Amino acid sequence: MKNIFALVDCNNFFVSCERVFDPHIWHKPVMVLSNNDGCVVARSNEVKALGIKMGTPEFKCRDLIKKHSIKVFSSNYTLYADMSNRVMATLAKLAPEIEIYSIDEAFLSLTNTHIQDLDKYGAKIRSTIYKWTGIPVSVSIAPTKGLTKIASEFAKKDKSFHSVCNFCNFSNHEIDNLLSKVDVIDTWGVGPAYAKKLKRFGINTVRKLKYADLSWINKKLTVMGERCVLELRGISCFPLDVNPEGKKSICSSRSFGYPVTKKRELEEAVAAYTATACEKLRNQNSYANVIIVYIKTNRFKAQPQYSNAAYMKLPEPTSSTIDMTKYALYGLEQIFRQGFKYKKAGVLLEGIQPSDRIQLNLFLKYNHKLKMKENKLMKFIDRVNRHWGRGTLHLASEGVKKKWSMKRCKLSKRFTTDLDEVLEIAV
DNA sequence: TCTGGGGTCCTAGGACCC
DNA sequence: TCTGGGGTCCTAGGACCC
C-alpha cells in the first residue's frame, strides 16, 4: 500500500497571527522579533522580498525598517500558542490522523482514506482553516514526509500551485524535474554543515542527493542522512507520530534585558526558570533527577568572557519547584564568579521519567506524606497560574521586580487569552 | 547601544564489568 | 619480552529540526 502524507504549514505564522487582529497591516511589510527583540524570526512576504533573512539581528536591518516602514512586533507567544491550538483543532476535525509537528506545522496521514481528489481536499483544508481562524496555510501532499517538505516549497513559492502542491499527481520524471530546481539545503535533514559537505562533492540540488550512493551518504551524513535520502526516493522512513511521548529534556532559558552583574539577580532568574521548567515537567506528568544550571556572558562583546554549568544528579526524582529550586540555587552558587556581565542563564531538566514509573532511592528515607503534600501544593499553584495568568503565584526566590527580564518593546495584545486585552472595535 | 529559545538524534570515546 | 575481548552505560559534542 502506498503511503500518502500531507503537510499543512501556516504561512509566515507569527506575522499571520498579528495580521488577524489588525487589518491595517494586511499587504504591508511586517516582521516579528525573537525574545528580547533580538533577531527577526518571522517575515511577511513583503519583508522576504526586501532580502531580510531569517535570524538577522534587528539592529542590522534598522535602515530597511525605516525606509520601508516595516511594522515590527515583539514575539507574543501567548497569542501564537493559542492561535496554533485553534489551527490544530480545526485540522483535527478535517483529517483522520494528525501529528502536530511544531507550532505552525502538522503532518496528516491520508493512507487508506480513499480520498478521491487530493487536490480538492487540500484546497478544502486551506479554506476551512482560513475561514475558522484567519490563518493562511499551504498544503503539500506526497508519499513521504521528506517529499512533502519539498512540495511545500513549491506550494509556498510557485503561484501556479495556489498553495496546494500534490506530488502524487506527478510522474517520477516530473518530480525529478522539480527536485532539480531546489537547493540541497532545503532537504529535510540537511542543514548548513551537511549542505557544505555535499556541495564539495558536487551534490547541490535535491535531485542529485536523491540519486547519491546510499553507503557513501551513510558514511558522510550518518543513518539519519541515509533515511532522508530514502524518503526523497519515495520510501517512507518516518511514520506519522500521533502520540508523541513526553519530552526527554526540558529547558528554560532567557537572555537578559540588560547585562546582569549581581548574584542576587541571577538567583532570581534561575529560580524563575526553574519554576517554568518544573511546570512543564508536571504538565507532562513526569519527574526528573538531573538539573543543569548555566550562566554565560555576551559572546558578541569584547569583554571578559565567562560561562559555566553545574550538573547535579538528584538523590531522587522530583517535580517540585521547591525541591528543584534548592538544587538550582546551590548549583548557581558553585559556578557564579563576581565581576562579569552576564547575558544569559538557563536551567535544563534531564533524567525525565513518567510519574507512575519513578525509581526511588533505596537508601533515602522516603517521606511519603510530605511528598504528597508538596505535590498537592504544586498542583494548586499550577491551577491558580493557569487560571489567573503565569506568575500569579510563585516562590519568593524568583523576586518581584524582575528587572533582568527581557525586552519586549513592541508587544501586541493577548487578544484571545485575556479578557482585558480583547480587540476593541470603534462603532 | 542592539545578536532567540526549545527540542531531537547519532556517534565516538571513556569507564567499567565479567 | 608479555599487555584479551566483548558488552553496556554514560557523556560530550555535533548535527539537525522548528
Short mmCIF file of C-alpha atoms (C1' of nucleotides) in Angstrom, two decimals:
data_model
loop_
_atom_site.label_atom_id
_atom_site.label_comp_id
_atom_site.label_asym_id
_atom_site.label_seq_id
_atom_site.Cartn_x
_atom_site.Cartn_y
_atom_site.Cartn_z
CA MET A 1 0.00 0.00 0.00
CA LYS A 2 1.38 3.34 -0.99
CA ASN A 3 1.68 5.88 1.79
CA ILE A 4 0.22 9.34 1.44
CA PHE A 5 1.26 12.16 3.76
CA ALA A 6 0.14 15.77 3.83
CA LEU A 7 1.99 18.66 5.40
CA VAL A 8 -0.04 21.67 6.48
CA ASP A 9 2.18 24.65 7.10
CA CYS A 10 0.98 28.05 8.31
CA ASN A 11 2.30 30.84 6.10
CA ASN A 12 4.59 33.29 7.92
CA PHE A 13 2.82 32.10 11.05
CA PHE A 14 3.67 34.77 13.67
CA VAL A 15 3.08 37.54 11.13
CA SER A 16 -0.25 35.98 10.16
CA CYS A 17 -1.30 35.85 13.83
CA GLU A 18 -0.61 39.57 14.19
CA ARG A 19 -2.47 40.29 10.96
CA VAL A 20 -5.62 38.51 12.09
CA PHE A 21 -6.16 41.26 14.65
CA ASP A 22 -5.02 44.25 12.63
CA PRO A 23 -6.31 44.75 9.08
CA HIS A 24 -4.08 47.82 8.73
CA ILE A 25 -1.06 45.56 8.29
CA TRP A 26 -2.55 43.29 5.63
CA HIS A 27 -0.40 43.58 2.49
CA LYS A 28 2.14 45.68 4.39
CA PRO A 29 5.69 44.62 5.33
CA VAL A 30 5.57 43.05 8.81
CA MET A 31 8.16 41.26 10.93
CA VAL A 32 8.24 39.59 14.35
CA LEU A 33 11.32 39.62 16.58
CA SER A 34 12.66 36.92 18.89
CA ASN A 35 12.69 37.27 22.67
CA ASN A 36 14.45 40.39 23.87
CA ASP A 37 13.61 41.98 20.50
CA GLY A 38 16.82 40.42 19.22
CA CYS A 39 16.52 38.68 15.85
CA VAL A 40 13.97 38.51 13.06
CA VAL A 41 12.04 35.25 13.44
CA ALA A 42 9.06 35.81 11.15
CA ARG A 43 8.72 37.85 7.98
CA SER A 44 5.82 38.72 5.73
CA ASN A 45 6.35 38.09 2.00
CA GLU A 46 6.97 41.82 1.55
CA VAL A 47 9.83 41.66 4.06
CA LYS A 48 11.26 38.49 2.47
CA ALA A 49 11.25 40.34 -0.87
CA LEU A 50 13.41 43.05 0.67
CA GLY A 51 16.08 40.41 1.25
CA ILE A 52 15.93 40.39 5.04
CA LYS A 53 16.97 36.92 6.15
CA MET A 54 15.60 34.80 8.95
CA GLY A 55 17.63 35.32 12.13
CA THR A 56 19.06 38.70 11.20
CA PRO A 57 19.64 40.86 14.30
CA GLU A 58 17.11 43.67 14.40
CA PHE A 59 19.75 46.41 14.69
CA LYS A 60 21.32 45.28 11.42
CA CYS A 61 18.17 45.97 9.41
CA ARG A 62 17.09 49.16 11.09
CA ASP A 63 17.69 51.20 7.95
CA LEU A 64 15.42 48.97 5.89
CA ILE A 65 12.78 49.01 8.63
CA LYS A 66 12.71 52.77 8.50
CA LYS A 67 12.94 53.08 4.74
CA HIS A 68 10.07 50.68 4.05
CA SER A 69 8.01 51.47 7.16
CA ILE A 70 8.14 47.83 8.23
CA LYS A 71 5.75 47.14 11.08
CA VAL A 72 7.75 45.40 13.81
CA PHE A 73 6.36 43.23 16.63
CA SER A 74 7.91 41.67 19.72
CA SER A 75 7.04 37.98 19.86
CA ASN A 76 3.78 37.31 21.65
CA TYR A 77 3.93 33.58 22.37
CA THR A 78 0.74 33.59 24.39
CA LEU A 79 -1.14 34.74 21.29
CA TYR A 80 0.72 32.42 18.87
CA ALA A 81 0.27 29.35 21.05
CA ASP A 82 -3.46 30.00 21.29
CA MET A 83 -3.81 30.58 17.54
CA SER A 84 -1.82 27.41 16.92
CA ASN A 85 -4.23 25.45 19.11
CA ARG A 86 -7.13 26.77 17.04
CA VAL A 87 -5.49 25.78 13.77
CA MET A 88 -4.66 22.29 15.07
CA ALA A 89 -8.15 21.78 16.50
CA THR A 90 -9.62 22.70 13.11
CA LEU A 91 -7.28 20.33 11.35
CA ALA A 92 -8.13 17.51 13.73
CA LYS A 93 -11.74 17.81 12.55
CA LEU A 94 -10.70 17.55 8.89
CA ALA A 95 -8.24 14.67 8.99
CA PRO A 96 -8.34 11.16 10.44
CA GLU A 97 -4.81 11.29 11.86
CA ILE A 98 -2.73 14.30 12.74
CA GLU A 99 0.79 14.77 14.09
CA ILE A 100 1.41 18.25 15.48
CA TYR A 101 4.97 18.75 14.38
CA SER A 102 5.64 22.30 15.53
CA ILE A 103 3.77 25.44 16.49
CA ASP A 104 2.94 26.09 12.82
CA GLU A 105 3.08 22.70 11.09
CA ALA A 106 1.18 19.43 11.16
CA PHE A 107 1.53 16.18 9.23
CA LEU A 108 -1.53 14.18 8.24
CA SER A 109 -1.67 10.58 7.12
CA LEU A 110 -4.04 10.10 4.19
CA THR A 111 -3.09 6.47 3.58
CA ASN A 112 -6.22 4.27 3.31
CA THR A 113 -8.55 7.24 3.41
CA HIS A 114 -9.70 6.76 -0.21
CA ILE A 115 -10.00 10.48 -0.74
CA GLN A 116 -10.84 10.75 -4.43
CA ASP A 117 -9.46 14.17 -5.21
CA LEU A 118 -6.45 15.05 -3.07
CA ASP A 119 -6.08 18.50 -4.65
CA LYS A 120 -9.63 19.36 -3.76
CA TYR A 121 -9.10 18.03 -0.23
CA GLY A 122 -6.00 20.22 0.16
CA ALA A 123 -7.93 23.26 -1.01
CA LYS A 124 -10.71 22.48 1.44
CA ILE A 125 -8.24 22.30 4.34
CA ARG A 126 -6.87 25.66 3.29
CA SER A 127 -10.19 27.41 3.00
CA THR A 128 -11.62 25.93 6.22
CA ILE A 129 -8.63 26.91 8.34
CA TYR A 130 -8.66 30.37 6.87
CA LYS A 131 -12.36 30.77 7.48
CA TRP A 132 -12.25 29.46 11.05
CA THR A 133 -9.01 31.02 12.29
CA GLY A 134 -7.92 33.69 9.81
CA ILE A 135 -4.58 31.94 9.26
CA PRO A 136 -3.47 31.19 5.67
CA VAL A 137 -1.79 27.80 5.20
CA SER A 138 -0.03 25.84 2.46
CA VAL A 139 -0.76 22.17 1.90
CA SER A 140 1.62 19.69 0.32
CA ILE A 141 0.94 16.03 -0.40
CA ALA A 142 3.45 13.26 -1.17
CA PRO A 143 4.32 9.60 -0.43
CA THR A 144 6.80 10.55 2.33
CA LYS A 145 7.20 13.31 4.88
CA GLY A 146 10.52 14.26 3.34
CA LEU A 147 8.88 14.82 -0.05
CA THR A 148 6.03 16.85 1.45
CA LYS A 149 8.74 19.21 2.73
CA ILE A 150 9.98 19.77 -0.83
CA ALA A 151 6.45 20.01 -2.23
CA SER A 152 5.77 22.63 0.42
CA GLU A 153 8.48 24.83 -1.11
CA PHE A 154 6.52 24.85 -4.36
CA ALA A 155 3.17 25.32 -2.65
CA LYS A 156 4.54 28.45 -0.98
CA LYS A 157 6.74 29.93 -3.68
CA ASP A 158 5.23 28.91 -7.02
CA LYS A 159 1.99 30.83 -7.55
CA SER A 160 0.76 28.34 -10.16
CA PHE A 161 0.13 25.81 -7.38
CA HIS A 162 -2.29 28.09 -5.46
CA SER A 163 -0.77 26.97 -2.15
CA VAL A 164 -1.54 23.28 -2.69
CA CYS A 165 1.17 21.07 -4.19
CA ASN A 166 0.41 17.39 -4.66
CA PHE A 167 3.37 15.25 -5.73
CA CYS A 168 1.10 12.22 -6.02
CA ASN A 169 -0.20 13.78 -9.25
CA PHE A 170 3.22 13.78 -10.89
CA SER A 171 5.27 11.17 -12.67
CA ASN A 172 8.71 10.31 -11.37
CA HIS A 173 10.21 12.27 -14.20
CA GLU A 174 8.17 15.37 -13.37
CA ILE A 175 9.12 15.12 -9.69
CA ASP A 176 12.81 14.80 -10.58
CA ASN A 177 12.46 17.93 -12.66
CA LEU A 178 11.06 19.82 -9.69
CA LEU A 179 13.74 18.39 -7.35
CA SER A 180 16.47 19.66 -9.66
CA LYS A 181 15.23 23.21 -9.04
CA VAL A 182 15.62 23.03 -5.25
CA ASP A 183 18.89 23.67 -3.41
CA VAL A 184 20.11 20.66 -1.48
CA ILE A 185 19.96 22.63 1.79
CA ASP A 186 16.16 22.61 1.54
CA THR A 187 16.16 18.85 2.09
CA TRP A 188 14.71 17.74 5.41
CA GLY A 189 17.72 16.64 7.48
CA VAL A 190 20.30 18.66 5.57
CA GLY A 191 21.48 21.76 7.39
CA PRO A 192 24.31 24.23 6.69
CA ALA A 193 27.15 21.84 7.64
CA TYR A 194 25.88 18.89 5.57
CA ALA A 195 25.00 21.15 2.63
CA LYS A 196 28.54 22.47 2.56
CA LYS A 197 29.92 18.95 2.70
CA LEU A 198 27.60 17.74 -0.09
CA LYS A 199 28.34 20.70 -2.33
CA ARG A 200 32.06 19.99 -2.08
CA PHE A 201 31.24 16.74 -3.88
CA GLY A 202 29.05 18.45 -6.47
CA ILE A 203 25.75 17.48 -4.87
CA ASN A 204 24.00 20.84 -4.95
CA THR A 205 20.37 20.02 -5.75
CA VAL A 206 17.81 17.77 -4.09
CA ARG A 207 17.68 15.68 -7.27
CA LYS A 208 21.40 14.93 -7.11
CA LEU A 209 21.09 13.96 -3.45
CA LYS A 210 18.20 11.66 -4.28
CA TYR A 211 20.40 9.60 -6.59
CA ALA A 212 23.59 9.73 -4.49
CA ASP A 213 25.21 6.47 -3.37
CA LEU A 214 23.50 5.32 -0.17
CA SER A 215 26.51 3.85 1.62
CA TRP A 216 28.52 6.96 0.82
CA ILE A 217 25.72 9.10 2.30
CA ASN A 218 25.66 6.87 5.37
CA LYS A 219 29.37 7.47 5.87
CA LYS A 220 29.12 11.24 5.42
CA LEU A 221 25.71 12.01 6.95
CA THR A 222 25.07 9.04 9.31
CA VAL A 223 21.97 6.88 9.16
CA MET A 224 19.70 9.90 9.53
CA GLY A 225 21.03 11.27 6.25
CA GLU A 226 20.52 7.89 4.65
CA ARG A 227 16.90 7.82 5.77
CA CYS A 228 16.32 11.32 4.42
CA VAL A 229 17.62 10.21 1.01
CA LEU A 230 15.35 7.16 1.06
CA GLU A 231 12.44 9.49 1.80
CA LEU A 232 13.34 11.50 -1.32
CA ARG A 233 13.12 8.23 -3.27
CA GLY A 234 9.59 7.73 -2.01
CA ILE A 235 10.44 5.16 0.67
CA SER A 236 8.87 6.26 3.94
CA CYS A 237 11.21 6.07 6.95
CA PHE A 238 9.48 8.46 9.32
CA PRO A 239 5.95 7.30 10.15
CA LEU A 240 3.27 9.60 11.49
CA ASP A 241 3.83 10.12 15.21
CA VAL A 242 0.29 10.55 16.53
CA ASN A 243 1.02 10.28 20.27
CA PRO A 244 4.38 11.86 20.91
CA GLU A 245 5.80 10.79 24.27
CA GLY A 246 6.76 13.34 26.87
CA LYS A 247 9.89 15.38 26.42
CA LYS A 248 13.17 13.72 27.35
CA SER A 249 14.71 17.02 28.32
CA ILE A 250 13.12 20.29 29.35
CA CYS A 251 14.83 23.64 29.11
CA SER A 252 14.00 27.13 30.26
CA SER A 253 16.41 29.93 29.43
CA ARG A 254 16.37 33.60 28.53
CA SER A 255 18.74 36.35 27.64
CA PHE A 256 18.52 39.29 29.99
CA GLY A 257 17.18 42.70 29.05
CA TYR A 258 20.48 44.24 30.21
CA PRO A 259 23.87 42.93 31.42
CA VAL A 260 23.41 41.40 34.86
CA THR A 261 26.26 41.59 37.37
CA LYS A 262 24.59 40.96 40.73
CA LYS A 263 24.37 37.47 42.12
CA ARG A 264 21.01 38.28 43.63
CA GLU A 265 19.51 38.95 40.20
CA LEU A 266 20.96 35.80 38.72
CA GLU A 267 19.41 33.89 41.59
CA GLU A 268 16.01 35.37 40.82
CA ALA A 269 16.33 34.50 37.15
CA VAL A 270 17.49 30.93 37.84
CA ALA A 271 14.65 30.45 40.33
CA ALA A 272 12.13 31.75 37.79
CA TYR A 273 13.44 29.48 35.00
CA THR A 274 13.42 26.51 37.37
CA ALA A 275 9.77 27.21 38.15
CA THR A 276 8.92 27.35 34.43
CA ALA A 277 10.79 24.12 33.71
CA CYS A 278 9.14 22.30 36.63
CA GLU A 279 5.73 23.46 35.48
CA LYS A 280 6.39 21.94 32.06
CA LEU A 281 7.59 18.78 33.78
CA ARG A 282 4.41 18.50 35.83
CA ASN A 283 2.30 19.20 32.76
CA GLN A 284 3.58 16.01 31.18
CA ASN A 285 3.22 14.10 34.48
CA SER A 286 6.91 13.44 34.85
CA TYR A 287 9.73 13.61 37.35
CA ALA A 288 13.36 14.49 36.69
CA ASN A 289 16.52 13.54 38.54
CA VAL A 290 19.08 15.75 36.83
CA ILE A 291 19.23 19.52 36.78
CA ILE A 292 21.79 21.62 34.96
CA VAL A 293 22.19 25.33 35.60
CA TYR A 294 24.27 27.50 33.32
CA ILE A 295 25.25 31.15 33.06
CA LYS A 296 27.13 32.97 30.32
CA THR A 297 28.38 36.41 29.33
CA ASN A 298 27.71 38.05 25.94
CA ARG A 299 29.95 36.33 23.40
CA PHE A 300 29.42 39.13 20.86
CA LYS A 301 31.08 41.71 23.06
CA ALA A 302 34.75 42.44 23.54
CA GLN A 303 34.71 42.00 27.30
CA PRO A 304 35.93 39.37 29.78
CA GLN A 305 34.07 36.15 28.93
CA TYR A 306 32.89 33.50 31.32
CA SER A 307 30.47 30.64 31.04
CA ASN A 308 29.95 27.63 33.18
CA ALA A 309 27.40 24.96 34.02
CA ALA A 310 26.62 23.00 37.14
CA TYR A 311 25.40 19.44 36.61
CA MET A 312 23.54 17.96 39.55
CA LYS A 313 22.21 14.46 39.94
CA LEU A 314 19.39 14.41 42.48
CA PRO A 315 19.21 11.63 45.04
CA GLU A 316 15.61 11.13 43.98
CA PRO A 317 13.48 12.31 41.05
CA THR A 318 11.13 15.20 41.77
CA SER A 319 8.80 17.61 40.02
CA SER A 320 8.54 20.01 42.92
CA THR A 321 9.61 23.56 42.23
CA ILE A 322 10.59 23.89 45.89
CA ASP A 323 12.97 20.90 45.78
CA MET A 324 14.36 21.76 42.41
CA THR A 325 14.97 25.43 43.23
CA LYS A 326 17.18 24.42 46.17
CA TYR A 327 19.43 22.44 43.85
CA ALA A 328 19.36 25.12 41.17
CA LEU A 329 20.50 27.84 43.57
CA TYR A 330 23.14 25.56 45.03
CA GLY A 331 24.43 24.93 41.50
CA LEU A 332 24.48 28.62 40.73
CA GLU A 333 26.44 29.23 43.92
CA GLN A 334 29.10 26.81 42.64
CA ILE A 335 29.59 28.46 39.27
CA PHE A 336 28.95 32.13 39.94
CA ARG A 337 32.01 34.38 39.59
CA GLN A 338 31.96 38.00 40.60
CA GLY A 339 32.99 40.67 38.13
CA PHE A 340 31.37 39.52 34.87
CA LYS A 341 28.50 40.98 32.90
CA TYR A 342 26.09 38.10 32.42
CA LYS A 343 23.83 37.95 29.37
CA LYS A 344 22.00 34.70 29.77
CA ALA A 345 21.13 31.98 32.24
CA GLY A 346 19.28 28.73 31.81
CA VAL A 347 18.00 25.63 33.51
CA LEU A 348 17.79 22.16 31.97
CA LEU A 349 15.98 19.16 33.42
CA GLU A 350 17.05 15.67 32.36
CA GLY A 351 16.66 12.10 33.53
CA ILE A 352 12.94 12.54 32.96
CA GLN A 353 10.64 9.67 33.85
CA PRO A 354 6.86 9.26 33.95
CA SER A 355 5.48 9.86 37.46
CA ASP A 356 3.94 6.37 37.62
CA ARG A 357 7.26 4.67 36.98
CA ILE A 358 9.74 6.56 39.14
CA GLN A 359 12.82 4.97 40.65
CA LEU A 360 13.05 5.73 44.35
CA ASN A 361 16.31 5.80 46.24
CA LEU A 362 16.65 2.69 48.36
CA PHE A 363 18.81 4.44 50.93
CA LEU A 364 16.77 7.57 51.43
CA LYS A 365 14.06 7.77 53.96
CA TYR A 366 11.08 8.41 51.78
CA ASN A 367 8.61 10.69 53.44
CA HIS A 368 5.51 9.81 51.50
CA LYS A 369 3.22 12.10 53.42
CA LEU A 370 5.42 15.15 52.93
CA LYS A 371 5.83 14.32 49.25
CA MET A 372 2.07 14.06 48.72
CA LYS A 373 1.53 17.35 50.50
CA GLU A 374 4.08 19.06 48.29
CA ASN A 375 2.58 17.52 45.14
CA LYS A 376 -0.79 18.87 46.12
CA LEU A 377 0.66 22.32 46.70
CA MET A 378 2.32 22.28 43.27
CA LYS A 379 -0.89 21.20 41.57
CA PHE A 380 -2.71 24.02 43.29
CA ILE A 381 -0.12 26.59 42.19
CA ASP A 382 -0.35 25.31 38.62
CA ARG A 383 -4.12 25.59 38.67
CA VAL A 384 -4.06 29.14 40.00
CA ASN A 385 -1.46 30.19 37.44
CA ARG A 386 -3.36 28.59 34.58
CA HIS A 387 -6.50 30.43 35.58
CA TRP A 388 -5.14 33.80 36.68
CA GLY A 389 -2.10 34.02 34.46
CA ARG A 390 1.51 32.93 34.72
CA GLY A 391 3.40 34.04 37.77
CA THR A 392 0.32 34.84 39.87
CA LEU A 393 1.74 32.50 42.50
CA HIS A 394 5.47 31.93 42.69
CA LEU A 395 8.30 31.33 45.14
CA ALA A 396 9.80 34.40 46.80
CA SER A 397 13.22 33.45 45.40
CA GLU A 398 12.07 34.48 41.93
CA GLY A 399 11.99 38.09 43.06
CA VAL A 400 9.21 40.58 42.48
CA LYS A 401 10.54 43.31 40.25
CA LYS A 402 12.39 41.09 37.79
CA LYS A 403 14.41 43.95 36.44
CA TRP A 404 16.50 41.48 34.46
CA SER A 405 13.59 40.19 32.40
CA MET A 406 13.64 40.52 28.66
CA LYS A 407 12.83 43.48 26.50
CA ARG A 408 9.59 43.38 24.58
CA CYS A 409 9.01 46.91 23.39
CA LYS A 410 6.59 46.20 20.56
CA LEU A 411 4.28 43.65 22.05
CA SER A 412 0.77 43.20 20.69
CA LYS A 413 -2.11 42.33 23.00
CA ARG A 414 -3.15 38.89 24.15
CA PHE A 415 -6.33 39.22 22.11
CA THR A 416 -7.53 35.67 22.58
CA THR A 417 -6.42 34.73 26.09
CA ASP A 418 -7.00 37.77 28.28
CA LEU A 419 -10.38 39.43 28.69
CA ASP A 420 -8.75 42.77 29.43
CA GLU A 421 -7.00 42.67 26.10
CA VAL A 422 -9.67 41.58 23.63
CA LEU A 423 -9.96 43.50 20.42
CA GLU A 424 -11.90 46.76 20.69
CA ILE A 425 -13.98 47.88 17.76
CA ALA A 426 -14.97 51.51 17.48
CA VAL A 427 -18.56 51.90 16.37
"C1'" DT B 1 23.61 50.50 22.31
"C1'" DC B 2 21.35 46.12 19.86
"C1'" DT B 3 22.77 39.06 18.15
"C1'" DG B 4 16.29 33.76 20.42
"C1'" DG B 5 14.59 29.60 22.62
"C1'" DG B 6 13.42 24.76 22.87
"C1'" DG B 7 13.96 20.42 21.29
"C1'" DT B 8 15.83 15.51 18.96
"C1'" DC B 9 19.04 12.02 17.35
"C1'" DC B 10 23.59 9.91 16.39
"C1'" DT B 11 28.45 8.86 17.24
"C1'" DA B 12 32.80 8.40 19.46
"C1'" DG B 13 35.23 7.54 23.34
"C1'" DG B 14 35.93 6.51 28.17
"C1'" DA B 15 34.65 3.88 32.33
"C1'" DC B 16 33.52 -0.23 34.00
"C1'" DC B 17 32.29 -5.12 34.25
"C1'" DC B 18 32.99 -10.02 33.56
"C1'" DT C 1 59.59 -9.80 26.06
"C1'" DC C 2 54.17 -10.16 27.92
"C1'" DT C 3 49.67 -6.46 27.59
"C1'" DG C 4 42.10 -10.11 25.71
"C1'" DG C 5 37.75 -9.29 24.15
"C1'" DG C 6 33.17 -8.18 24.32
"C1'" DG C 7 29.41 -5.85 26.23
"C1'" DT C 8 26.93 -1.91 28.45
"C1'" DC C 9 26.36 2.56 30.11
"C1'" DC C 10 27.27 7.30 30.20
"C1'" DT C 11 28.67 11.74 28.41
"C1'" DA C 12 30.15 15.30 25.31
"C1'" DG C 13 29.83 17.12 21.05
"C1'" DG C 14 27.96 17.83 16.68
"C1'" DA C 15 24.45 17.68 13.53
"C1'" DC C 16 19.64 18.59 12.65
"C1'" DC C 17 14.56 20.48 13.31
"C1'" DC C 18 11.17 24.42 14.18
#
